[in-house]
């Protein structure tokens, strides 16, 4: 006999682009911008934290593409290139 304490509620919100299949990176950018605007306008989301984006890089035929650094080594993880000024943390 199992006892259940409440229902399962997953943390966060998953936005799936799987249905789009193999698409150009610029199309993905446009879809993400459209979805972010929908999250703001329809669902009233104003802030997020600890977001992640997992990409399965392919060529135009859907075959796996190995992402490499300019120097030649493979890359599996990338920190954002977006810079957030520290003054935004202190209302300066």
PDB file of N, CA, C and O in Angstrom, residues 14-23 27-28 31 35 56:
ATOM      1  N   UNK A  14       8.469  24.089 -18.924  1.00  0.00           N
ATOM      2  CA  UNK A  14       9.170  23.545 -20.076  1.00  0.00           C
ATOM      3  C   UNK A  14       8.491  24.042 -21.341  1.00  0.00           C
ATOM      4  O   UNK A  14       7.283  23.872 -21.502  1.00  0.00           O
ATOM      5  N   UNK A  15       9.258  24.678 -22.225  1.00  0.00           N
ATOM      6  CA  UNK A  15       8.759  25.108 -23.528  1.00  0.00           C
ATOM      7  C   UNK A  15       9.399  24.194 -24.559  1.00  0.00           C
ATOM      8  O   UNK A  15      10.612  24.164 -24.693  1.00  0.00           O
ATOM      9  N   UNK A  16       8.586  23.430 -25.281  1.00  0.00           N
ATOM     10  CA  UNK A  16       9.097  22.422 -26.203  1.00  0.00           C
ATOM     11  C   UNK A  16       9.083  22.930 -27.643  1.00  0.00           C
ATOM     12  O   UNK A  16       8.099  23.498 -28.100  1.00  0.00           O
ATOM     13  N   UNK A  17      10.184  22.693 -28.344  1.00  0.00           N
ATOM     14  CA  UNK A  17      10.303  23.035 -29.757  1.00  0.00           C
ATOM     15  C   UNK A  17      10.478  21.774 -30.594  1.00  0.00           C
ATOM     16  O   UNK A  17      10.818  21.847 -31.762  1.00  0.00           O
ATOM     17  N   UNK A  18      10.232  20.627 -29.983  1.00  0.00           N
ATOM     18  CA  UNK A  18      10.425  19.340 -30.648  1.00  0.00           C
ATOM     19  C   UNK A  18       9.564  19.219 -31.909  1.00  0.00           C
ATOM     20  O   UNK A  18      10.004  18.666 -32.910  1.00  0.00           O
ATOM     21  N   UNK A  19       8.357  19.742 -31.867  1.00  0.00           N
ATOM     22  CA  UNK A  19       7.432  19.627 -32.991  1.00  0.00           C
ATOM     23  C   UNK A  19       7.922  20.364 -34.229  1.00  0.00           C
ATOM     24  O   UNK A  19       7.478  20.085 -35.343  1.00  0.00           O
ATOM     25  N   UNK A  20       8.834  21.306 -34.063  1.00  0.00           N
ATOM     26  CA  UNK A  20       9.339  22.069 -35.202  1.00  0.00           C
ATOM     27  C   UNK A  20      10.328  21.263 -36.034  1.00  0.00           C
ATOM     28  O   UNK A  20      10.642  21.636 -37.162  1.00  0.00           O
ATOM     29  N   UNK A  21      10.836  20.173 -35.490  1.00  0.00           N
ATOM     30  CA  UNK A  21      11.795  19.349 -36.227  1.00  0.00           C
ATOM     31  C   UNK A  21      13.134  20.056 -36.385  1.00  0.00           C
ATOM     32  O   UNK A  21      13.519  20.886 -35.579  1.00  0.00           O
ATOM     33  N   UNK A  22      13.859  19.747 -37.450  1.00  0.00           N
ATOM     34  CA  UNK A  22      15.138  20.383 -37.733  1.00  0.00           C
ATOM     35  C   UNK A  22      14.875  21.742 -38.349  1.00  0.00           C
ATOM     36  O   UNK A  22      14.271  21.838 -39.414  1.00  0.00           O
ATOM     37  N   UNK A  23      15.282  22.798 -37.638  1.00  0.00           N
ATOM     38  CA  UNK A  23      15.053  24.151 -38.127  1.00  0.00           C
ATOM     39  C   UNK A  23      16.346  24.943 -38.082  1.00  0.00           C
ATOM     40  O   UNK A  23      17.287  24.596 -37.363  1.00  0.00           O
ATOM     41  N   UNK A  27      15.401  30.667 -37.154  1.00  0.00           N
ATOM     42  CA  UNK A  27      13.993  30.342 -36.914  1.00  0.00           C
ATOM     43  C   UNK A  27      13.767  30.034 -35.440  1.00  0.00           C
ATOM     44  O   UNK A  27      12.740  30.412 -34.870  1.00  0.00           O
ATOM     45  N   UNK A  28      14.717  29.331 -34.813  1.00  0.00           N
ATOM     46  CA  UNK A  28      14.623  29.046 -33.386  1.00  0.00           C
ATOM     47  C   UNK A  28      14.631  30.345 -32.593  1.00  0.00           C
ATOM     48  O   UNK A  28      13.839  30.514 -31.665  1.00  0.00           O
ATOM     49  N   UNK A  31      11.236  31.940 -32.881  1.00  0.00           N
ATOM     50  CA  UNK A  31      10.241  31.205 -32.098  1.00  0.00           C
ATOM     51  C   UNK A  31      10.406  31.491 -30.609  1.00  0.00           C
ATOM     52  O   UNK A  31       9.415  31.679 -29.893  1.00  0.00           O
ATOM     53  N   UNK A  35       7.747  33.270 -28.102  1.00  0.00           N
ATOM     54  CA  UNK A  35       7.279  32.595 -26.892  1.00  0.00           C
ATOM     55  C   UNK A  35       7.573  33.402 -25.634  1.00  0.00           C
ATOM     56  O   UNK A  35       6.761  33.428 -24.706  1.00  0.00           O
ATOM     57  N   UNK A  56      20.254  20.345 -29.473  1.00  0.00           N
ATOM     58  CA  UNK A  56      20.782  19.179 -30.172  1.00  0.00           C
ATOM     59  C   UNK A  56      21.194  19.680 -31.554  1.00  0.00           C
ATOM     60  O   UNK A  56      20.368  19.773 -32.465  1.00  0.00           O
TER      61      UNK A  56
END
